[in-house]
Amino acid sequence: EITPKEKESIFITNSEFFDLKKRSLLFYPHRRNGVWQAILKKHINTLIGKNNFTYLDKSVVSSIELKKALGKKCKITFIYLLAPTFTELLKRIIKRESSRKKGEKRLSKEDILKRFKEEIIDLKKSTELPYVYIVNDSIKRVRKILSKNLIESKLL
């Protein structure tokens, strides 16, 4: 569930988004899963020269652009969480949609299939980056892997 703080800092209206885009404050604005997405340029600048763990939930395409933009200015490890099967991936997308609250916009069957196809395209494109692939078959197992120091776990 999204907390009120996350909602304030992550989700903005389309008009706010396009205002930021017009003022060139966004890095790689693009449409993904039917939603406009981008990273604030000021947040990217904070990654340079840092030796820390930063989580960005981004599409593969935006990760490729991020890698190009940062080049050797900072070391990045990309982690790709995979559903155990494509069937399970489709089930998860459908389940997320059916669990939306009354009144929230829901994706049509066509939109769900588009989203599924986007995930397959991402998986194919992911070979362009040095991803560490983790099968997301158990939240507990994935949390355990991700909570370890990345260097000690040899994911780098």
mmCIF file of C-alpha atoms in Angstrom, residues 32-33 37 57-60 80-83 86 89-90 93 96 112-126:
data_model
loop_
_atom_site.group_PDB
_atom_site.id
_atom_site.type_symbol
_atom_site.label_atom_id
_atom_site.label_comp_id
_atom_site.label_asym_id
_atom_site.label_seq_id
_atom_site.Cartn_x
_atom_site.Cartn_y
_atom_site.Cartn_z
ATOM 1 C CA ARG A 32 4.928 3.188 -19.402
ATOM 2 C CA ASN A 33 2.030 0.927 -18.483
ATOM 3 C CA GLN A 37 7.022 8.401 -15.841
ATOM 4 C CA ASP A 57 11.722 1.275 -9.818
ATOM 5 C CA LYS A 58 12.205 2.020 -13.476
ATOM 6 C CA SER A 59 11.520 0.335 -16.758
ATOM 7 C CA VAL A 60 14.394 -1.281 -18.599
ATOM 8 C CA TYR A 80 15.578 -7.386 -12.398
ATOM 9 C CA LEU A 81 12.831 -9.159 -10.466
ATOM 10 C CA LEU A 82 11.340 -11.889 -12.611
ATOM 11 C CA ALA A 83 8.009 -13.603 -12.136
ATOM 12 C CA PHE A 86 4.900 -15.745 -17.875
ATOM 13 C CA LEU A 89 3.200 -12.683 -14.461
ATOM 14 C CA LEU A 90 -0.136 -12.393 -16.265
ATOM 15 C CA ILE A 93 -1.158 -8.215 -13.401
ATOM 16 C CA ARG A 96 -3.514 -6.243 -9.163
ATOM 17 C CA ILE A 112 -3.700 -5.676 -19.410
ATOM 18 C CA LEU A 113 -2.407 -7.506 -22.481
ATOM 19 C CA LYS A 114 -0.454 -4.393 -23.544
ATOM 20 C CA ARG A 115 1.100 -4.238 -20.091
ATOM 21 C CA PHE A 116 1.998 -7.925 -20.279
ATOM 22 C CA LYS A 117 3.611 -7.363 -23.679
ATOM 23 C CA GLU A 118 5.593 -4.403 -22.277
ATOM 24 C CA GLU A 119 6.998 -6.721 -19.618
ATOM 25 C CA ILE A 120 8.103 -9.219 -22.265
ATOM 26 C CA ILE A 121 9.736 -6.435 -24.306
ATOM 27 C CA ASP A 122 11.524 -5.254 -21.135
ATOM 28 C CA LEU A 123 12.810 -8.740 -20.464
ATOM 29 C CA LYS A 124 14.232 -8.959 -23.993
ATOM 30 C CA LYS A 125 15.834 -5.493 -23.728
ATOM 31 C CA SER A 126 17.257 -6.266 -20.283
#
